[in-house]
């Protein structure tokens, strides 16, 4: 019977099913249905479903967009995607952005917005690929390079991240780009470069992340007093932003709860944690459990250093979105903070199952396994991290230690030498190298 339906009717039914799910907040369940539907060929189905959206302001807004839409027009598709994106229908937004990018493959804006949504949906590699495509089509848009830098840093591609931040700085991203370069320098253990870059930025902007990075750098250089003072200042600091007109336009499509969540993101980015928590409390009162609300609660409490509450909300968030890897990574760090390495391992193992190419997850898993005495598991995790181009000195150092304990000194020496190349001041690696060289010398002289 279904095979006898016209193509348009088939699409209308698919869109009707998917949008009914979206209207009830079940965006993930709408994935397959939307993927098989052309939203604008089924305008009548769309309009029939809009009435099921409970938020009157949002329903009227999306109805206006749908009514004005021209079938197959990428700009109309894009506007509908932005409306879903801005109002918490994450999976629907991703799928419609995909349709928009397919309809207008050379339009950098749609690829960039798709990349942002992919990243928020936990698809880091694909987000980076889409952002690189967007940069190829519009290399002069600084925010693309800023996001690329952020995401490459998240993936631990430190050299590539620095190149992206440098490009963003050239294109006028200003203090935000300087902050990115400093983050890359900190991950490369170039602490003096961090201090030199951030001293002026902290004086001019009092940016909370700049203060925290500078604190980390001074602590690594041995000045605990300066480190503590900078952290104190960070609690009262405010943010600095770079201009991103394309994302600003998405925020203009937010209505109701979506608009308030965007306010929360801005508040957290500016250090206004208590204000953000007040908004979140209002959003949560009397409402059904919502992943975005729970996740932002967790970020706010983490920022406020209320770690027990942060953990509670993260646990609630992953019940709603089990594959959201940033939630699991943050939970793992909180479990480690509580010396619960078993809990941390469980979350890190979950991350590497759902995202096997995320280098930082293998790296952190190795360190936690090492603390638990699981040297075999740690070595395998470090081995994977190295295969994914880890440049963390201690990944190579502990690989060398494990190999040395197994009597494999030639292989251990390679890791100790790599450690010293990455961090010439790593005295334990120098001692390990000398010990292994002496062991081999003694064995040869027998």
Coordinates of C-alpha atoms in Angstrom, one line a residue:
X1 CA 0.0 0.0 0.0
X2 CA 2.8 2.4 1.0
X3 CA 4.7 1.8 -2.2
X4 CA 1.7 3.1 -4.2
X5 CA 1.9 6.5 -2.5
X6 CA 3.4 9.4 -4.5
X7 CA 6.9 10.6 -3.6
X8 CA 5.5 13.9 -2.2
X9 CA 3.0 12.0 0.0
X10 CA 5.7 9.7 1.2
X11 CA 7.9 12.6 2.2
X12 CA 4.9 14.3 3.9
X13 CA 4.3 11.3 6.1
X14 CA 8.0 11.0 7.0
X15 CA 8.1 14.7 7.9
X16 CA 4.9 14.5 9.9
X17 CA 6.2 11.6 12.0
X18 CA 9.6 13.3 12.6
X19 CA 8.1 16.7 13.4
X20 CA 5.6 15.1 15.8
X21 CA 8.6 13.7 17.7
X22 CA 10.4 17.1 17.5
X23 CA 7.3 18.9 18.8
X24 CA 7.3 16.7 21.8
X25 CA 11.0 17.2 22.5
X26 CA 12.1 13.8 21.2
X27 CA 14.6 15.1 18.6
X28 CA 16.8 12.0 18.8
X29 CA 14.0 9.7 17.9
X30 CA 13.2 11.8 14.9
X31 CA 16.6 11.1 13.3
X32 CA 15.7 8.5 10.7
X33 CA 12.4 10.1 9.8
X34 CA 13.8 13.5 9.1
X35 CA 16.7 12.0 7.2
X36 CA 14.3 10.5 4.7
X37 CA 12.1 13.6 4.3
X38 CA 12.3 16.8 2.4
X39 CA 10.9 19.2 5.0
X40 CA 9.7 21.7 2.4
X41 CA 7.9 19.2 0.2
X42 CA 5.7 18.5 3.2
X43 CA 4.7 22.0 4.3
X44 CA 1.2 20.9 5.1
X45 CA 2.4 18.1 7.4
X46 CA 4.7 20.6 9.1
X47 CA 1.9 23.0 9.7
X48 CA -0.3 20.3 11.0
X49 CA 2.2 19.4 13.6
X50 CA 3.2 22.9 14.8
X51 CA 0.1 23.1 17.0
X52 CA 1.6 20.3 19.2
X53 CA 4.5 22.5 20.3
X54 CA 3.5 23.6 23.8
X55 CA 5.4 26.9 24.0
X56 CA 3.0 29.4 22.3
X57 CA 5.8 31.8 21.3
X58 CA 7.9 29.1 19.8
X59 CA 5.0 27.5 18.0
X60 CA 3.9 30.8 16.4
X61 CA 7.5 31.6 15.4
X62 CA 8.2 28.3 13.7
X63 CA 4.7 28.4 12.0
X64 CA 5.7 31.8 10.6
X65 CA 9.0 30.4 9.2
X66 CA 7.2 27.3 7.7
X67 CA 4.5 29.4 6.1
X68 CA 7.0 31.7 4.4
X69 CA 9.3 28.8 3.3
X70 CA 9.8 28.1 -0.4
X71 CA 10.3 24.3 -1.2
X72 CA 14.0 23.4 -1.8
X73 CA 15.3 26.9 -0.9
X74 CA 18.5 26.5 1.1
X75 CA 18.0 29.8 2.9
X76 CA 14.6 28.7 4.0
X77 CA 16.0 25.3 5.1
X78 CA 18.7 27.2 7.0
X79 CA 16.3 29.4 8.8
X80 CA 14.3 26.4 9.9
X81 CA 17.5 24.7 11.1
X82 CA 18.5 27.8 13.0
X83 CA 15.1 27.8 14.7
X84 CA 15.5 24.2 15.8
X85 CA 19.1 24.8 16.8
X86 CA 18.3 27.9 18.9
X87 CA 15.5 26.2 20.7
X88 CA 17.0 22.9 21.8
X89 CA 16.0 20.4 19.1
X90 CA 19.6 19.4 18.6
X91 CA 19.3 16.3 16.4
X92 CA 16.6 17.9 14.1
X93 CA 18.9 21.0 13.8
X94 CA 21.9 18.8 12.8
X95 CA 19.9 17.0 10.1
X96 CA 18.3 20.1 8.6
X97 CA 21.7 21.8 8.5
X98 CA 23.0 18.8 6.6
X99 CA 20.2 19.2 4.1
X100 CA 21.0 22.9 3.8
X101 CA 24.7 22.2 3.2
X102 CA 23.8 19.6 0.6
X103 CA 21.6 22.1 -1.1
X104 CA 24.2 24.9 -1.0
X105 CA 27.6 23.1 -0.7
X106 CA 29.7 26.3 -1.3
X107 CA 27.9 28.3 1.3
X108 CA 30.4 28.6 4.2
X109 CA 27.8 29.8 6.7
X110 CA 25.7 26.7 6.6
X111 CA 28.8 24.4 6.9
X112 CA 30.0 26.5 9.8
X113 CA 26.7 26.3 11.7
X114 CA 26.5 22.6 10.9
X115 CA 30.0 22.2 12.4
X116 CA 29.0 24.0 15.6
X117 CA 25.9 21.8 16.0
X118 CA 28.0 18.7 15.3
X119 CA 30.4 19.7 18.0
X120 CA 27.6 20.3 20.5
X121 CA 26.2 16.9 19.6
X122 CA 29.5 15.3 20.5
X123 CA 30.8 14.6 16.9
X124 CA 34.2 16.3 17.2
X125 CA 36.0 14.8 14.1
X126 CA 33.1 15.6 11.8
X127 CA 32.8 19.1 13.3
X128 CA 36.5 19.8 12.5
X129 CA 36.1 18.4 8.9
X130 CA 33.0 20.6 8.3
X131 CA 34.8 23.7 9.7
X132 CA 37.7 23.0 7.5
X133 CA 35.4 22.9 4.5
X134 CA 33.8 26.2 5.6
X135 CA 37.2 27.8 5.9
X136 CA 38.1 26.6 2.4
X137 CA 35.0 28.4 1.1
X138 CA 35.4 31.5 3.2
X139 CA 39.0 31.8 4.6
X140 CA 38.4 35.3 5.8
X141 CA 35.8 34.6 8.5
X142 CA 37.8 34.7 11.7
X143 CA 35.3 32.7 13.9
X144 CA 35.7 29.6 11.8
X145 CA 39.4 29.6 12.6
X146 CA 38.7 30.3 16.3
X147 CA 36.3 27.3 16.5
X148 CA 38.8 25.1 14.6
X149 CA 41.5 26.1 17.1
X150 CA 39.2 25.3 20.1
X151 CA 38.2 21.9 18.6
X152 CA 41.7 20.9 17.5
X153 CA 42.9 21.7 21.0
X154 CA 40.2 19.5 22.4
X155 CA 41.4 16.7 20.1
X156 CA 44.9 17.5 21.3
X157 CA 46.1 18.6 17.8
X158 CA 48.2 21.3 19.5
X159 CA 50.3 22.5 16.5
X160 CA 47.2 22.6 14.2
X161 CA 45.2 24.5 16.9
X162 CA 48.0 27.1 17.2
X163 CA 48.0 27.7 13.4
X164 CA 44.2 28.2 13.5
X165 CA 44.4 30.7 16.4
X166 CA 47.2 32.6 14.6
X167 CA 45.1 32.8 11.5
X168 CA 42.1 34.1 13.6
X169 CA 44.4 36.7 15.2
X170 CA 45.6 37.8 11.7
X171 CA 41.9 38.2 10.8
X172 CA 41.1 40.4 13.8
X173 CA 39.9 38.0 16.5
X174 CA 42.0 40.0 19.0
X175 CA 42.3 38.9 22.7
X176 CA 40.2 35.8 22.1
X177 CA 42.8 34.5 19.6
X178 CA 45.7 35.5 22.0
X179 CA 43.9 33.4 24.6
X180 CA 43.8 30.5 22.3
X181 CA 47.5 30.7 21.4
X182 CA 48.3 30.8 25.1
X183 CA 46.2 27.7 25.7
X184 CA 48.1 25.9 23.0
X185 CA 51.4 27.1 24.5
X186 CA 50.3 25.8 28.0
X187 CA 49.6 22.4 26.6
X188 CA 53.0 22.4 25.0
X189 CA 54.5 23.2 28.4
X190 CA 55.8 26.6 27.1
X191 CA 55.1 28.4 30.3
X192 CA 57.2 31.4 29.7
X193 CA 55.3 32.1 26.4
X194 CA 52.0 31.8 28.3
X195 CA 53.2 34.4 30.9
X196 CA 54.5 36.8 28.2
X197 CA 51.3 36.6 26.2
X198 CA 48.8 36.8 29.0
X199 CA 50.2 39.5 31.3
X200 CA 49.0 42.2 29.0
X201 CA 45.7 40.4 28.3
X202 CA 44.9 40.0 32.0
X203 CA 45.7 43.7 32.7
X204 CA 43.4 44.8 29.8
X205 CA 40.5 42.4 30.0
X206 CA 40.5 40.4 33.3
X207 CA 39.2 37.5 31.3
X208 CA 38.5 34.5 33.7
X209 CA 40.2 31.9 31.4
X210 CA 43.2 34.1 30.9
X211 CA 43.5 34.5 34.7
X212 CA 43.3 30.7 35.2
X213 CA 45.8 29.9 32.4
X214 CA 48.2 32.5 33.8
X215 CA 47.7 31.0 37.3
X216 CA 48.6 27.5 35.9
X217 CA 51.7 28.9 34.2
X218 CA 53.0 30.6 37.4
X219 CA 52.3 27.4 39.4
X220 CA 54.3 25.4 36.9
X221 CA 57.1 28.0 37.2
X222 CA 57.1 27.6 40.9
X223 CA 55.4 30.8 42.1
X224 CA 52.4 29.5 44.1
X225 CA 51.6 33.0 45.6
X226 CA 51.0 34.6 42.2
X227 CA 49.0 31.5 41.1
X228 CA 46.7 31.8 44.1
X229 CA 46.2 35.5 43.6
X230 CA 45.3 35.1 40.0
X231 CA 42.7 32.4 40.8
X232 CA 41.1 34.8 43.4
X233 CA 40.9 37.5 40.7
X234 CA 39.3 35.0 38.3
X235 CA 36.2 34.6 40.6
X236 CA 35.3 38.2 40.0
X237 CA 36.3 38.5 36.3
X238 CA 34.2 39.0 33.2
X239 CA 34.5 37.6 29.7
X240 CA 35.8 38.9 26.4
X241 CA 34.2 38.0 23.1
X242 CA 35.0 37.9 19.5
X243 CA 32.5 39.0 16.9
X244 CA 30.7 36.0 15.3
X245 CA 27.7 37.4 13.2
X246 CA 26.7 33.9 12.0
X247 CA 26.2 32.4 15.4
X248 CA 24.7 35.7 16.6
X249 CA 22.0 35.2 13.9
X250 CA 21.2 31.8 15.3
X251 CA 20.6 33.2 18.7
X252 CA 18.1 35.6 17.2
X253 CA 16.0 32.6 16.4
X254 CA 15.7 31.5 20.0
X255 CA 12.3 31.8 21.7
X256 CA 11.2 30.8 25.2
X257 CA 13.5 28.3 26.9
X258 CA 16.0 28.4 24.0
X259 CA 16.5 32.1 24.4
X260 CA 17.0 31.7 28.2
X261 CA 19.6 28.9 27.6
X262 CA 21.5 31.2 25.3
X263 CA 21.5 33.8 28.1
X264 CA 22.9 31.1 30.4
X265 CA 25.8 30.4 28.0
X266 CA 26.6 34.1 27.8
X267 CA 26.5 34.4 31.6
X268 CA 28.8 31.4 32.1
X269 CA 31.2 32.7 29.5
X270 CA 31.3 36.1 31.3
X271 CA 31.8 34.5 34.8
X272 CA 28.2 35.4 36.0
X273 CA 27.7 32.0 37.5
X274 CA 25.1 32.9 40.1
X275 CA 23.0 34.7 37.6
X276 CA 23.2 31.7 35.3
X277 CA 22.0 29.4 38.1
X278 CA 19.0 31.6 38.9
X279 CA 17.9 31.3 35.2
X280 CA 18.4 27.6 35.2
X281 CA 16.4 27.2 38.4
X282 CA 13.5 28.9 36.7
X283 CA 13.8 26.7 33.6
X284 CA 13.9 23.5 35.7
X285 CA 10.9 24.4 37.9
X286 CA 7.9 22.2 37.0
X287 CA 9.5 21.2 33.7
X288 CA 10.3 17.7 32.3
X289 CA 13.9 16.6 32.6
X290 CA 16.0 18.3 29.9
X291 CA 19.5 17.4 28.8
X292 CA 20.5 21.0 28.0
X293 CA 19.3 22.3 31.3
X294 CA 21.0 19.5 33.3
X295 CA 24.3 20.0 31.4
X296 CA 24.3 23.7 31.9
X297 CA 23.6 23.2 35.6
X298 CA 26.7 21.0 35.7
X299 CA 28.8 23.6 33.9
X300 CA 27.6 26.3 36.2
X301 CA 28.3 24.3 39.4
X302 CA 31.7 23.2 38.1
X303 CA 32.6 26.8 37.4
X304 CA 31.4 27.7 40.9
X305 CA 33.6 24.8 42.3
X306 CA 30.5 23.1 43.7
X307 CA 31.7 19.8 42.5
X308 CA 29.1 17.5 44.3
X309 CA 26.3 19.4 42.6
X310 CA 28.1 19.4 39.3
X311 CA 28.5 15.6 39.4
X312 CA 24.8 15.2 40.3
X313 CA 23.6 17.1 37.3
X314 CA 26.1 15.4 35.0
X315 CA 24.8 12.0 36.1
X316 CA 21.3 13.2 35.2
X317 CA 22.5 14.6 31.9
X318 CA 24.0 11.3 30.7
X319 CA 20.8 9.4 31.6
X320 CA 19.2 11.6 29.0
X321 CA 22.1 11.6 26.4
X322 CA 24.3 8.6 27.1
X323 CA 26.6 9.3 24.1
X324 CA 27.5 12.9 25.0
X325 CA 31.2 12.4 25.5
X326 CA 32.0 15.8 27.1
X327 CA 29.7 14.9 30.0
X328 CA 31.6 11.6 30.5
X329 CA 35.0 13.3 30.3
X330 CA 33.9 16.0 32.9
X331 CA 32.4 13.3 35.1
X332 CA 35.7 11.3 34.9
X333 CA 37.6 14.4 36.1
X334 CA 35.2 14.8 39.0
X335 CA 35.6 11.1 40.0
X336 CA 39.4 11.5 39.9
X337 CA 39.1 14.6 42.1
X338 CA 37.3 12.4 44.7
X339 CA 40.0 9.7 44.3
X340 CA 37.4 7.4 42.8
X341 CA 39.6 6.1 40.0
X342 CA 37.3 3.1 39.4
X343 CA 34.4 5.5 38.6
X344 CA 36.7 7.6 36.4
X345 CA 37.8 4.5 34.5
X346 CA 34.2 3.5 33.8
X347 CA 33.4 6.9 32.2
X348 CA 36.7 7.0 30.2
X349 CA 36.2 3.5 28.9
X350 CA 32.7 4.6 27.8
X351 CA 34.2 7.5 25.9
X352 CA 36.8 5.4 24.1
X353 CA 34.0 3.0 23.0
X354 CA 31.8 5.7 21.5
X355 CA 34.7 7.8 20.3
X356 CA 37.8 5.6 19.7
X357 CA 39.9 8.4 18.0
X358 CA 39.7 10.8 20.9
X359 CA 43.3 11.0 21.9
X360 CA 42.7 12.8 25.3
X361 CA 40.4 10.0 26.4
X362 CA 43.0 7.3 25.9
X363 CA 45.6 9.4 27.5
X364 CA 43.5 10.1 30.7
X365 CA 42.4 6.5 30.8
X366 CA 46.0 5.4 30.9
X367 CA 46.9 7.7 33.8
X368 CA 43.9 6.5 35.8
X369 CA 44.7 2.8 35.1
X370 CA 48.2 3.5 36.2
X371 CA 46.9 4.8 39.5
X372 CA 44.9 1.7 39.9
X373 CA 48.0 -0.5 39.3
X374 CA 46.8 -1.7 35.9
X375 CA 50.1 -1.3 34.1
X376 CA 49.1 -3.5 31.2
X377 CA 45.9 -1.5 30.6
X378 CA 47.7 1.8 31.0
X379 CA 50.4 0.8 28.5
X380 CA 47.7 -0.1 25.9
X381 CA 45.9 3.2 26.5
X382 CA 49.2 5.1 26.2
X383 CA 50.1 3.1 23.1
X384 CA 46.8 4.2 21.5
X385 CA 47.2 7.8 22.5
X386 CA 50.7 7.8 20.9
X387 CA 49.3 6.3 17.7
X388 CA 46.9 9.2 17.7
X389 CA 49.9 11.6 17.9
X390 CA 49.9 12.4 21.6
X391 CA 52.6 14.9 22.5
X392 CA 52.0 14.8 26.3
X393 CA 55.4 14.1 27.8
X394 CA 54.2 11.9 30.6
X395 CA 52.4 9.6 28.2
X396 CA 55.8 8.8 26.7
X397 CA 57.5 8.8 30.1
X398 CA 55.3 6.3 31.7
X399 CA 55.3 4.1 28.6
X400 CA 59.1 4.1 29.1
X401 CA 58.8 3.3 32.8
X402 CA 56.5 0.3 32.1
X403 CA 58.8 -1.0 29.4
X404 CA 61.8 -0.6 31.6
X405 CA 60.1 -2.6 34.4
X406 CA 59.5 -5.3 31.8
X407 CA 63.2 -5.4 31.0
X408 CA 62.7 -3.9 27.5
X409 CA 65.2 -1.1 27.9
X410 CA 65.9 -0.4 24.3
X411 CA 62.2 0.3 23.7
X412 CA 62.1 2.3 27.0
X413 CA 65.0 4.5 25.9
X414 CA 63.0 5.6 22.8
X415 CA 60.2 6.8 25.0
X416 CA 62.5 8.6 27.4
X417 CA 64.2 10.3 24.6
X418 CA 60.9 11.4 23.1
X419 CA 59.9 12.7 26.6
X420 CA 63.0 14.8 26.8
X421 CA 62.4 16.1 23.2
X422 CA 59.0 17.3 24.3
X423 CA 60.1 18.5 27.7
X424 CA 63.9 19.0 28.1
X425 CA 63.4 19.7 31.8
X426 CA 61.8 16.3 32.6
X427 CA 64.4 15.1 35.1
X428 CA 62.6 11.8 35.8
X429 CA 62.8 10.9 32.1
X430 CA 66.5 11.8 32.1
X431 CA 67.1 9.5 35.1
X432 CA 65.1 6.7 33.4
X433 CA 67.2 7.1 30.3
X434 CA 70.4 7.0 32.3
X435 CA 69.2 3.9 34.2
X436 CA 68.3 2.0 31.0
X437 CA 71.6 3.0 29.3
X438 CA 73.5 1.7 32.3
X439 CA 71.5 -1.5 32.4
X440 CA 72.3 -2.2 28.7
X441 CA 76.0 -1.3 29.2
X442 CA 76.3 -3.7 32.2
X443 CA 74.6 -6.5 30.2
X444 CA 76.9 -5.9 27.2
X445 CA 80.1 -5.9 29.4
X446 CA 79.3 -9.3 30.9

